[in-house]
mmCIF file with all atom_site columns, C-alpha atoms in Angstrom:
data_model
loop_
_atom_site.group_PDB
_atom_site.id
_atom_site.type_symbol
_atom_site.label_atom_id
_atom_site.label_alt_id
_atom_site.label_comp_id
_atom_site.label_asym_id
_atom_site.label_entity_id
_atom_site.label_seq_id
_atom_site.pdbx_PDB_ins_code
_atom_site.Cartn_x
_atom_site.Cartn_y
_atom_site.Cartn_z
_atom_site.occupancy
_atom_site.B_iso_or_equiv
_atom_site.pdbx_formal_charge
_atom_site.auth_seq_id
_atom_site.auth_comp_id
_atom_site.auth_asym_id
_atom_site.auth_atom_id
_atom_site.pdbx_PDB_model_num
ATOM 1   C CA . ALA A 1 1   ? 28.430  -64.184 -110.372 1.00 0.00 ? 69  ALA A CA 1
ATOM 2   C CA . THR A 1 2   ? 32.117  -64.933 -110.086 1.00 0.00 ? 70  THR A CA 1
ATOM 3   C CA . VAL A 1 3   ? 34.505  -65.573 -107.255 1.00 0.00 ? 71  VAL A CA 1
ATOM 4   C CA . GLY A 1 4   ? 37.785  -63.732 -107.439 1.00 0.00 ? 72  GLY A CA 1
ATOM 5   C CA . SER A 1 5   ? 38.973  -60.195 -108.006 1.00 0.00 ? 73  SER A CA 1
ATOM 6   C CA . ASP A 1 6   ? 35.492  -59.020 -109.046 1.00 0.00 ? 74  ASP A CA 1
ATOM 7   C CA . ALA A 1 7   ? 33.497  -61.132 -106.577 1.00 0.00 ? 75  ALA A CA 1
ATOM 8   C CA . HIS A 1 8   ? 32.160  -57.993 -104.938 1.00 0.00 ? 76  HIS A CA 1
ATOM 9   C CA . ILE A 1 9   ? 30.359  -56.880 -108.109 1.00 0.00 ? 77  ILE A CA 1
ATOM 10  C CA . ALA A 1 10  ? 26.859  -58.066 -108.963 1.00 0.00 ? 78  ALA A CA 1
ATOM 11  C CA . LYS A 1 11  ? 26.090  -58.290 -112.677 1.00 0.00 ? 79  LYS A CA 1
ATOM 12  C CA . ASP A 1 12  ? 22.512  -57.101 -112.212 1.00 0.00 ? 80  ASP A CA 1
ATOM 13  C CA . ALA A 1 13  ? 19.791  -56.759 -109.577 1.00 0.00 ? 81  ALA A CA 1
ATOM 14  C CA . ASN A 1 14  ? 18.944  -60.459 -109.812 1.00 0.00 ? 82  ASN A CA 1
ATOM 15  C CA . ASP A 1 15  ? 22.504  -61.624 -109.254 1.00 0.00 ? 83  ASP A CA 1
ATOM 16  C CA . ALA A 1 16  ? 23.444  -60.101 -105.897 1.00 0.00 ? 84  ALA A CA 1
ATOM 17  C CA . ASN A 1 17  ? 22.921  -63.184 -103.700 1.00 0.00 ? 85  ASN A CA 1
ATOM 18  C CA . ASN A 1 18  ? 24.739  -65.439 -106.155 1.00 0.00 ? 86  ASN A CA 1
ATOM 19  C CA . LEU A 1 19  ? 28.019  -63.779 -105.205 1.00 0.00 ? 87  LEU A CA 1
ATOM 20  C CA . TYR A 1 20  ? 27.783  -65.346 -101.754 1.00 0.00 ? 88  TYR A CA 1
ATOM 21  C CA . HIS A 1 21  ? 26.229  -68.568 -102.977 1.00 0.00 ? 89  HIS A CA 1
ATOM 22  C CA . ALA A 1 22  ? 28.910  -69.112 -105.621 1.00 0.00 ? 90  ALA A CA 1
ATOM 23  C CA . ALA A 1 23  ? 31.457  -68.954 -102.821 1.00 0.00 ? 91  ALA A CA 1
ATOM 24  C CA . GLY A 1 24  ? 29.521  -71.616 -100.917 1.00 0.00 ? 92  GLY A CA 1
ATOM 25  C CA . ILE A 1 25  ? 28.195  -69.178 -98.315  1.00 0.00 ? 93  ILE A CA 1
ATOM 26  C CA . ARG A 1 26  ? 24.538  -70.180 -97.945  1.00 0.00 ? 94  ARG A CA 1
ATOM 27  C CA . GLY A 1 27  ? 23.984  -70.276 -94.188  1.00 0.00 ? 95  GLY A CA 1
ATOM 28  C CA . SER A 1 28  ? 24.188  -74.049 -93.817  1.00 0.00 ? 96  SER A CA 1
ATOM 29  C CA . GLY A 1 29  ? 24.277  -75.097 -90.155  1.00 0.00 ? 97  GLY A CA 1
ATOM 30  C CA . ILE A 1 30  ? 23.172  -71.641 -88.955  1.00 0.00 ? 98  ILE A CA 1
ATOM 31  C CA . THR A 1 31  ? 19.952  -70.767 -87.126  1.00 0.00 ? 99  THR A CA 1
ATOM 32  C CA . VAL A 1 32  ? 18.907  -67.125 -87.037  1.00 0.00 ? 100 VAL A CA 1
ATOM 33  C CA . GLY A 1 33  ? 16.563  -65.837 -84.370  1.00 0.00 ? 101 GLY A CA 1
ATOM 34  C CA . VAL A 1 34  ? 14.022  -63.302 -85.597  1.00 0.00 ? 102 VAL A CA 1
ATOM 35  C CA . GLY A 1 35  ? 11.467  -61.197 -83.763  1.00 0.00 ? 103 GLY A CA 1
ATOM 36  C CA . ALA A 1 36  ? 8.815   -59.675 -86.012  1.00 0.00 ? 104 ALA A CA 1
ATOM 37  C CA . SER A 1 37  ? 5.122   -59.475 -86.901  1.00 0.00 ? 105 SER A CA 1
ATOM 38  C CA . GLY A 1 38  ? 4.743   -63.082 -88.019  1.00 0.00 ? 106 GLY A CA 1
ATOM 39  C CA . VAL A 1 39  ? 5.575   -65.468 -90.855  1.00 0.00 ? 107 VAL A CA 1
ATOM 40  C CA . ALA A 1 40  ? 3.408   -66.819 -93.659  1.00 0.00 ? 108 ALA A CA 1
ATOM 41  C CA . THR A 1 41  ? 4.455   -70.375 -92.827  1.00 0.00 ? 109 THR A CA 1
ATOM 42  C CA . LYS A 1 42  ? 2.641   -71.856 -95.839  1.00 0.00 ? 110 LYS A CA 1
ATOM 43  C CA . SER A 1 43  ? 4.677   -69.802 -98.287  1.00 0.00 ? 111 SER A CA 1
ATOM 44  C CA . CYS A 1 44  ? 6.884   -71.968 -100.507 1.00 0.00 ? 112 CYS A CA 1
ATOM 45  C CA . PHE A 1 45  ? 9.889   -70.147 -99.050  1.00 0.00 ? 113 PHE A CA 1
ATOM 46  C CA . PHE A 1 46  ? 9.209   -71.524 -95.547  1.00 0.00 ? 114 PHE A CA 1
ATOM 47  C CA . GLU A 1 47  ? 6.776   -74.426 -95.859  1.00 0.00 ? 115 GLU A CA 1
ATOM 48  C CA . ASP A 1 48  ? 7.753   -77.869 -94.675  1.00 0.00 ? 116 ASP A CA 1
ATOM 49  C CA . THR A 1 49  ? 5.664   -80.666 -96.182  1.00 0.00 ? 117 THR A CA 1
ATOM 50  C CA . THR A 1 50  ? 6.852   -83.285 -93.692  1.00 0.00 ? 118 THR A CA 1
ATOM 51  C CA . VAL A 1 51  ? 7.256   -81.444 -90.357  1.00 0.00 ? 119 VAL A CA 1
ATOM 52  C CA . ALA A 1 52  ? 4.548   -79.359 -88.693  1.00 0.00 ? 120 ALA A CA 1
ATOM 53  C CA . VAL A 1 53  ? 5.361   -75.814 -87.590  1.00 0.00 ? 121 VAL A CA 1
ATOM 54  C CA . PRO A 1 54  ? 6.798   -76.190 -84.053  1.00 0.00 ? 122 PRO A CA 1
ATOM 55  C CA . PHE A 1 55  ? 4.653   -73.696 -82.147  1.00 0.00 ? 123 PHE A CA 1
ATOM 56  C CA . ASN A 1 56  ? 6.041   -73.198 -78.620  1.00 0.00 ? 124 ASN A CA 1
ATOM 57  C CA . ALA A 1 57  ? 8.523   -75.956 -79.365  1.00 0.00 ? 125 ALA A CA 1
ATOM 58  C CA . ILE A 1 58  ? 11.823  -76.690 -81.105  1.00 0.00 ? 126 ILE A CA 1
ATOM 59  C CA . ASP A 1 59  ? 12.218  -79.124 -83.987  1.00 0.00 ? 127 ASP A CA 1
ATOM 60  C CA . THR A 1 60  ? 15.654  -79.004 -85.566  1.00 0.00 ? 128 THR A CA 1
ATOM 61  C CA . ALA A 1 61  ? 14.507  -81.468 -88.222  1.00 0.00 ? 129 ALA A CA 1
ATOM 62  C CA . ALA A 1 62  ? 12.291  -78.782 -89.750  1.00 0.00 ? 130 ALA A CA 1
ATOM 63  C CA . ARG A 1 63  ? 13.319  -77.549 -93.174  1.00 0.00 ? 131 ARG A CA 1
ATOM 64  C CA . LYS A 1 64  ? 13.145  -73.858 -92.310  1.00 0.00 ? 132 LYS A CA 1
ATOM 65  C CA . ILE A 1 65  ? 11.294  -72.811 -89.128  1.00 0.00 ? 133 ILE A CA 1
ATOM 66  C CA . VAL A 1 66  ? 12.672  -74.765 -86.171  1.00 0.00 ? 134 VAL A CA 1
ATOM 67  C CA . GLN A 1 67  ? 10.805  -72.722 -83.543  1.00 0.00 ? 135 GLN A CA 1
ATOM 68  C CA . TYR A 1 68  ? 7.744   -70.457 -83.568  1.00 0.00 ? 136 TYR A CA 1
ATOM 69  C CA . ILE A 1 69  ? 6.802   -68.591 -80.380  1.00 0.00 ? 137 ILE A CA 1
ATOM 70  C CA . PRO A 1 70  ? 3.281   -67.113 -80.816  1.00 0.00 ? 138 PRO A CA 1
ATOM 71  C CA . PHE A 1 71  ? 3.610   -64.237 -78.348  1.00 0.00 ? 139 PHE A CA 1
ATOM 72  C CA . GLY A 1 72  ? 1.063   -62.467 -80.548  1.00 0.00 ? 140 GLY A CA 1
ATOM 73  C CA . ASP A 1 73  ? -0.521  -65.128 -82.737  1.00 0.00 ? 141 ASP A CA 1
ATOM 74  C CA . GLU A 1 74  ? 0.466   -67.770 -85.277  1.00 0.00 ? 142 GLU A CA 1
ATOM 75  C CA . VAL A 1 75  ? 0.187   -65.780 -88.524  1.00 0.00 ? 143 VAL A CA 1
ATOM 76  C CA . ASP A 1 76  ? 1.644   -62.663 -90.070  1.00 0.00 ? 144 ASP A CA 1
ATOM 77  C CA . THR A 1 77  ? -0.160  -59.348 -90.352  1.00 0.00 ? 145 THR A CA 1
ATOM 78  C CA . GLU A 1 78  ? -1.794  -58.256 -93.588  1.00 0.00 ? 146 GLU A CA 1
ATOM 79  C CA . GLU A 1 79  ? 1.217   -56.052 -94.309  1.00 0.00 ? 147 GLU A CA 1
ATOM 80  C CA . GLY A 1 80  ? 3.490   -59.094 -94.088  1.00 0.00 ? 148 GLY A CA 1
ATOM 81  C CA . HIS A 1 81  ? 6.532   -57.335 -92.660  1.00 0.00 ? 149 HIS A CA 1
ATOM 82  C CA . GLY A 1 82  ? 7.798   -60.377 -90.746  1.00 0.00 ? 150 GLY A CA 1
ATOM 83  C CA . THR A 1 83  ? 7.445   -62.597 -93.799  1.00 0.00 ? 151 THR A CA 1
ATOM 84  C CA . HIS A 1 84  ? 9.478   -60.079 -95.780  1.00 0.00 ? 152 HIS A CA 1
ATOM 85  C CA . VAL A 1 85  ? 12.212  -59.992 -93.115  1.00 0.00 ? 153 VAL A CA 1
ATOM 86  C CA . VAL A 1 86  ? 12.497  -63.768 -92.775  1.00 0.00 ? 154 VAL A CA 1
ATOM 87  C CA . GLY A 1 87  ? 12.396  -64.203 -96.540  1.00 0.00 ? 155 GLY A CA 1
ATOM 88  C CA . THR A 1 88  ? 15.255  -61.767 -96.974  1.00 0.00 ? 156 THR A CA 1
ATOM 89  C CA . ILE A 1 89  ? 17.327  -63.621 -94.395  1.00 0.00 ? 157 ILE A CA 1
ATOM 90  C CA . ALA A 1 90  ? 16.689  -67.258 -95.214  1.00 0.00 ? 158 ALA A CA 1
ATOM 91  C CA . GLY A 1 91  ? 13.812  -67.749 -97.637  1.00 0.00 ? 159 GLY A CA 1
ATOM 92  C CA . SER A 1 92  ? 14.248  -70.855 -99.784  1.00 0.00 ? 160 SER A CA 1
ATOM 93  C CA . SER A 1 93  ? 11.690  -71.989 -102.349 1.00 0.00 ? 161 SER A CA 1
ATOM 94  C CA . ASN A 1 94  ? 10.765  -75.659 -101.951 1.00 0.00 ? 162 ASN A CA 1
ATOM 95  C CA . THR A 1 95  ? 9.168   -75.848 -105.405 1.00 0.00 ? 163 THR A CA 1
ATOM 96  C CA . GLY A 1 96  ? 12.181  -75.187 -107.594 1.00 0.00 ? 164 GLY A CA 1
ATOM 97  C CA . VAL A 1 97  ? 10.312  -72.135 -108.875 1.00 0.00 ? 165 VAL A CA 1
ATOM 98  C CA . ASN A 1 98  ? 11.121  -68.512 -108.005 1.00 0.00 ? 166 ASN A CA 1
ATOM 99  C CA . THR A 1 99  ? 14.469  -69.467 -106.511 1.00 0.00 ? 167 THR A CA 1
ATOM 100 C CA . ARG A 1 100 ? 15.755  -66.092 -107.724 1.00 0.00 ? 168 ARG A CA 1
ATOM 101 C CA . TYR A 1 101 ? 13.859  -64.696 -104.739 1.00 0.00 ? 169 TYR A CA 1
ATOM 102 C CA . ASP A 1 102 ? 15.625  -66.901 -102.187 1.00 0.00 ? 170 ASP A CA 1
ATOM 103 C CA . GLY A 1 103 ? 17.138  -65.113 -99.205  1.00 0.00 ? 171 GLY A CA 1
ATOM 104 C CA . VAL A 1 104 ? 20.748  -64.218 -98.552  1.00 0.00 ? 172 VAL A CA 1
ATOM 105 C CA . ALA A 1 105 ? 21.256  -67.425 -96.532  1.00 0.00 ? 173 ALA A CA 1
ATOM 106 C CA . PRO A 1 106 ? 18.789  -69.938 -98.042  1.00 0.00 ? 174 PRO A CA 1
ATOM 107 C CA . ASP A 1 107 ? 20.216  -72.917 -96.174  1.00 0.00 ? 175 ASP A CA 1
ATOM 108 C CA . ALA A 1 108 ? 19.867  -71.258 -92.756  1.00 0.00 ? 176 ALA A CA 1
ATOM 109 C CA . LYS A 1 109 ? 16.990  -72.025 -90.391  1.00 0.00 ? 177 LYS A CA 1
ATOM 110 C CA . ILE A 1 110 ? 14.799  -69.698 -88.350  1.00 0.00 ? 178 ILE A CA 1
ATOM 111 C CA . ALA A 1 111 ? 13.815  -69.488 -84.682  1.00 0.00 ? 179 ALA A CA 1
ATOM 112 C CA . PHE A 1 112 ? 10.881  -67.089 -84.736  1.00 0.00 ? 180 PHE A CA 1
ATOM 113 C CA . TYR A 1 113 ? 9.139   -64.928 -82.117  1.00 0.00 ? 181 TYR A CA 1
ATOM 114 C CA . ASP A 1 114 ? 5.782   -63.493 -83.240  1.00 0.00 ? 182 ASP A CA 1
ATOM 115 C CA . PHE A 1 115 ? 4.952   -60.064 -81.756  1.00 0.00 ? 183 PHE A CA 1
ATOM 116 C CA . ALA A 1 116 ? 1.776   -59.191 -83.657  1.00 0.00 ? 184 ALA A CA 1
ATOM 117 C CA . GLY A 1 117 ? -1.834  -60.150 -83.088  1.00 0.00 ? 185 GLY A CA 1
ATOM 118 C CA . VAL A 1 118 ? -5.380  -58.993 -83.689  1.00 0.00 ? 186 VAL A CA 1
ATOM 119 C CA . THR A 1 119 ? -7.894  -57.822 -81.078  1.00 0.00 ? 187 THR A CA 1
ATOM 120 C CA . PRO A 1 120 ? -11.509 -59.084 -81.049  1.00 0.00 ? 188 PRO A CA 1
ATOM 121 C CA . GLN A 1 121 ? -12.352 -55.759 -82.679  1.00 0.00 ? 189 GLN A CA 1
ATOM 122 C CA . GLY A 1 122 ? -10.035 -56.548 -85.586  1.00 0.00 ? 190 GLY A CA 1
ATOM 123 C CA . GLU A 1 123 ? -7.284  -54.102 -84.656  1.00 0.00 ? 191 GLU A CA 1
ATOM 124 C CA . GLU A 1 124 ? -3.695  -55.190 -85.163  1.00 0.00 ? 192 GLU A CA 1
ATOM 125 C CA . THR A 1 125 ? -1.395  -55.165 -82.132  1.00 0.00 ? 193 THR A CA 1
ATOM 126 C CA . PHE A 1 126 ? 2.385   -55.329 -81.833  1.00 0.00 ? 194 PHE A CA 1
ATOM 127 C CA . ASN A 1 127 ? 3.822   -56.090 -78.410  1.00 0.00 ? 195 ASN A CA 1
ATOM 128 C CA . THR A 1 128 ? 7.302   -57.184 -77.394  1.00 0.00 ? 196 THR A CA 1
ATOM 129 C CA . PRO A 1 129 ? 8.226   -58.770 -74.051  1.00 0.00 ? 197 PRO A CA 1
ATOM 130 C CA . ASP A 1 130 ? 9.009   -56.197 -71.352  1.00 0.00 ? 198 ASP A CA 1
ATOM 131 C CA . ASP A 1 131 ? 12.228  -58.099 -70.683  1.00 0.00 ? 199 ASP A CA 1
ATOM 132 C CA . LEU A 1 132 ? 13.852  -58.687 -74.073  1.00 0.00 ? 200 LEU A CA 1
ATOM 133 C CA . SER A 1 133 ? 16.039  -61.433 -72.650  1.00 0.00 ? 201 SER A CA 1
ATOM 134 C CA . THR A 1 134 ? 12.887  -63.589 -72.955  1.00 0.00 ? 202 THR A CA 1
ATOM 135 C CA . LEU A 1 135 ? 13.090  -63.097 -76.714  1.00 0.00 ? 203 LEU A CA 1
ATOM 136 C CA . PHE A 1 136 ? 16.778  -63.863 -76.994  1.00 0.00 ? 204 PHE A CA 1
ATOM 137 C CA . ASP A 1 137 ? 16.586  -66.785 -74.545  1.00 0.00 ? 205 ASP A CA 1
ATOM 138 C CA . ALA A 1 138 ? 14.004  -68.529 -76.706  1.00 0.00 ? 206 ALA A CA 1
ATOM 139 C CA . ALA A 1 139 ? 16.130  -68.319 -79.847  1.00 0.00 ? 207 ALA A CA 1
ATOM 140 C CA . TRP A 1 140 ? 19.267  -69.313 -77.940  1.00 0.00 ? 208 TRP A CA 1
ATOM 141 C CA . GLN A 1 141 ? 17.588  -72.560 -76.886  1.00 0.00 ? 209 GLN A CA 1
ATOM 142 C CA . ALA A 1 142 ? 17.097  -73.306 -80.581  1.00 0.00 ? 210 ALA A CA 1
ATOM 143 C CA . ASP A 1 143 ? 20.760  -72.470 -81.354  1.00 0.00 ? 211 ASP A CA 1
ATOM 144 C CA . GLY A 1 144 ? 19.774  -69.069 -82.737  1.00 0.00 ? 212 GLY A CA 1
ATOM 145 C CA . HIS A 1 145 ? 22.933  -67.219 -81.722  1.00 0.00 ? 213 HIS A CA 1
ATOM 146 C CA . ILE A 1 146 ? 22.403  -64.509 -84.340  1.00 0.00 ? 214 ILE A CA 1
ATOM 147 C CA . HIS A 1 147 ? 19.258  -62.483 -83.725  1.00 0.00 ? 215 HIS A CA 1
ATOM 148 C CA . SER A 1 148 ? 17.631  -60.089 -86.202  1.00 0.00 ? 216 SER A CA 1
ATOM 149 C CA . ASN A 1 149 ? 15.225  -57.348 -85.085  1.00 0.00 ? 217 ASN A CA 1
ATOM 150 C CA . SER A 1 150 ? 13.639  -55.107 -87.718  1.00 0.00 ? 218 SER A CA 1
ATOM 151 C CA . TRP A 1 151 ? 11.530  -53.147 -85.259  1.00 0.00 ? 219 TRP A CA 1
ATOM 152 C CA . GLY A 1 152 ? 11.914  -50.513 -82.590  1.00 0.00 ? 220 GLY A CA 1
ATOM 153 C CA . CYS A 1 153 ? 10.729  -47.162 -81.291  1.00 0.00 ? 221 CYS A CA 1
ATOM 154 C CA . SER A 1 154 ? 9.399   -44.789 -83.935  1.00 0.00 ? 222 SER A CA 1
ATOM 155 C CA . LYS A 1 155 ? 8.829   -41.081 -83.412  1.00 0.00 ? 223 LYS A CA 1
ATOM 156 C CA . ASP A 1 156 ? 5.281   -39.783 -83.193  1.00 0.00 ? 224 ASP A CA 1
ATOM 157 C CA . ARG A 1 157 ? 5.318   -37.014 -85.758  1.00 0.00 ? 225 ARG A CA 1
ATOM 158 C CA . LEU A 1 158 ? 2.342   -35.363 -84.084  1.00 0.00 ? 226 LEU A CA 1
ATOM 159 C CA . ASP A 1 159 ? 4.044   -35.254 -80.696  1.00 0.00 ? 227 ASP A CA 1
ATOM 160 C CA . PRO A 1 160 ? 7.363   -33.378 -80.678  1.00 0.00 ? 228 PRO A CA 1
ATOM 161 C CA . HIS A 1 161 ? 7.981   -34.486 -77.087  1.00 0.00 ? 229 HIS A CA 1
ATOM 162 C CA . HIS A 1 162 ? 7.888   -38.195 -77.960  1.00 0.00 ? 230 HIS A CA 1
ATOM 163 C CA . MET A 1 163 ? 11.519  -39.292 -77.951  1.00 0.00 ? 231 MET A CA 1
ATOM 164 C CA . CYS A 1 164 ? 12.974  -42.532 -79.267  1.00 0.00 ? 232 CYS A CA 1
ATOM 165 C CA . ASN A 1 165 ? 16.659  -41.665 -79.259  1.00 0.00 ? 233 ASN A CA 1
ATOM 166 C CA . VAL A 1 166 ? 17.074  -42.736 -75.639  1.00 0.00 ? 234 VAL A CA 1
ATOM 167 C CA . TYR A 1 167 ? 18.817  -45.440 -73.663  1.00 0.00 ? 235 TYR A CA 1
ATOM 168 C CA . ASP A 1 168 ? 15.884  -47.218 -72.042  1.00 0.00 ? 236 ASP A CA 1
ATOM 169 C CA . SER A 1 169 ? 15.140  -50.630 -70.562  1.00 0.00 ? 237 SER A CA 1
ATOM 170 C CA . SER A 1 170 ? 14.948  -52.264 -74.002  1.00 0.00 ? 238 SER A CA 1
ATOM 171 C CA . ALA A 1 171 ? 18.455  -51.099 -74.897  1.00 0.00 ? 239 ALA A CA 1
ATOM 172 C CA . TYR A 1 172 ? 19.635  -52.173 -71.454  1.00 0.00 ? 240 TYR A CA 1
ATOM 173 C CA . TYR A 1 173 ? 18.301  -55.716 -71.863  1.00 0.00 ? 241 TYR A CA 1
ATOM 174 C CA . VAL A 1 174 ? 20.066  -55.991 -75.231  1.00 0.00 ? 242 VAL A CA 1
ATOM 175 C CA . ASP A 1 175 ? 23.358  -54.876 -73.703  1.00 0.00 ? 243 ASP A CA 1
ATOM 176 C CA . GLN A 1 176 ? 22.949  -57.175 -70.725  1.00 0.00 ? 244 GLN A CA 1
ATOM 177 C CA . TRP A 1 177 ? 22.258  -60.154 -72.979  1.00 0.00 ? 245 TRP A CA 1
ATOM 178 C CA . MET A 1 178 ? 25.245  -59.475 -75.193  1.00 0.00 ? 246 MET A CA 1
ATOM 179 C CA . ARG A 1 179 ? 27.517  -59.075 -72.160  1.00 0.00 ? 247 ARG A CA 1
ATOM 180 C CA . GLU A 1 180 ? 26.379  -62.424 -70.756  1.00 0.00 ? 248 GLU A CA 1
ATOM 181 C CA . HIS A 1 181 ? 26.401  -64.238 -74.125  1.00 0.00 ? 249 HIS A CA 1
ATOM 182 C CA . ASP A 1 182 ? 29.534  -63.134 -75.930  1.00 0.00 ? 250 ASP A CA 1
ATOM 183 C CA . GLN A 1 183 ? 29.035  -65.811 -78.600  1.00 0.00 ? 251 GLN A CA 1
ATOM 184 C CA . SER A 1 184 ? 25.812  -64.167 -79.740  1.00 0.00 ? 252 SER A CA 1
ATOM 185 C CA . LEU A 1 185 ? 25.151  -61.274 -82.113  1.00 0.00 ? 253 LEU A CA 1
ATOM 186 C CA . ILE A 1 186 ? 22.050  -59.096 -81.940  1.00 0.00 ? 254 ILE A CA 1
ATOM 187 C CA . VAL A 1 187 ? 21.277  -56.989 -85.017  1.00 0.00 ? 255 VAL A CA 1
ATOM 188 C CA . ILE A 1 188 ? 18.729  -54.166 -84.739  1.00 0.00 ? 256 ILE A CA 1
ATOM 189 C CA . ALA A 1 189 ? 17.213  -51.777 -87.272  1.00 0.00 ? 257 ALA A CA 1
ATOM 190 C CA . ASN A 1 190 ? 18.049  -48.115 -86.697  1.00 0.00 ? 258 ASN A CA 1
ATOM 191 C CA . GLY A 1 191 ? 14.484  -47.169 -87.564  1.00 0.00 ? 259 GLY A CA 1
ATOM 192 C CA . ASN A 1 192 ? 12.706  -45.137 -90.229  1.00 0.00 ? 260 ASN A CA 1
ATOM 193 C CA . ASP A 1 193 ? 13.221  -41.663 -88.808  1.00 0.00 ? 261 ASP A CA 1
ATOM 194 C CA . GLY A 1 194 ? 16.335  -40.702 -90.747  1.00 0.00 ? 262 GLY A CA 1
ATOM 195 C CA . ASP A 1 195 ? 14.750  -37.513 -92.019  1.00 0.00 ? 263 ASP A CA 1
ATOM 196 C CA . TYR A 1 196 ? 15.047  -36.194 -88.456  1.00 0.00 ? 264 TYR A CA 1
ATOM 197 C CA . THR A 1 197 ? 18.841  -36.457 -88.856  1.00 0.00 ? 265 THR A CA 1
ATOM 198 C CA . TYR A 1 198 ? 19.928  -35.698 -85.298  1.00 0.00 ? 266 TYR A CA 1
ATOM 199 C CA . GLY A 1 199 ? 18.595  -38.209 -82.778  1.00 0.00 ? 267 GLY A CA 1
ATOM 200 C CA . SER A 1 200 ? 16.954  -40.402 -85.399  1.00 0.00 ? 268 SER A CA 1
ATOM 201 C CA . VAL A 1 201 ? 18.149  -43.795 -84.050  1.00 0.00 ? 269 VAL A CA 1
ATOM 202 C CA . GLY A 1 202 ? 15.430  -45.354 -81.899  1.00 0.00 ? 270 GLY A CA 1
ATOM 203 C CA . SER A 1 203 ? 15.645  -47.807 -79.014  1.00 0.00 ? 271 SER A CA 1
ATOM 204 C CA . PRO A 1 204 ? 16.636  -50.628 -78.781  1.00 0.00 ? 272 PRO A CA 1
ATOM 205 C CA . ALA A 1 205 ? 19.085  -49.761 -81.578  1.00 0.00 ? 273 ALA A CA 1
ATOM 206 C CA . THR A 1 206 ? 20.615  -47.334 -79.070  1.00 0.00 ? 274 THR A CA 1
ATOM 207 C CA . ALA A 1 207 ? 22.156  -50.306 -77.269  1.00 0.00 ? 275 ALA A CA 1
ATOM 208 C CA . LYS A 1 208 ? 25.944  -50.217 -77.047  1.00 0.00 ? 276 LYS A CA 1
ATOM 209 C CA . ASN A 1 209 ? 26.684  -53.907 -77.587  1.00 0.00 ? 277 ASN A CA 1
ATOM 210 C CA . ALA A 1 210 ? 24.429  -54.619 -80.565  1.00 0.00 ? 278 ALA A CA 1
ATOM 211 C CA . VAL A 1 211 ? 24.959  -54.039 -84.274  1.00 0.00 ? 279 VAL A CA 1
ATOM 212 C CA . SER A 1 212 ? 22.573  -51.275 -85.381  1.00 0.00 ? 280 SER A CA 1
ATOM 213 C CA . VAL A 1 213 ? 21.940  -51.004 -89.121  1.00 0.00 ? 281 VAL A CA 1
#
């Protein structure tokens, strides 16, 4: 990677993050709030050998995860979607091995809100707070002024009347939060329904004040 006239060009698939890192942009001093299915906290990309995972607490001395709210439970699902999301944002190997898989901002820290759990019958659940300000409030207390959300309403392909492209209470709470906290930035996934073309963006990505990607 180089910094200069061609700094926007990655040499190969393994070099993309180095463009930012070579310019000194590594996320140092930044905490990112994330709401997702969970995090594999013992992964080398998140593990802290000196500080315990701060469940229902904040510990800014932690290497990576400064807050973990177990709204669902304290682990990720078998699919590992939350671990993937957090790793992409701020994963940082503590072994010196596999650093090529570090996240975009490896020096950033994470304030995490776990949505997923498992019923006594072994079925996975995924539930978000009815009032999403609860989610953003928690991260804000841990200085997580940027908040990433790779989840949202998804169309039921067996029910043509099930609509996600709506402005509902979830989108409203996002807009309300952003209006009241103009130093924050909420980023939300548009969803996985792009093949529907028209009306494929699902709530809460339909919010007006968030960045939907």
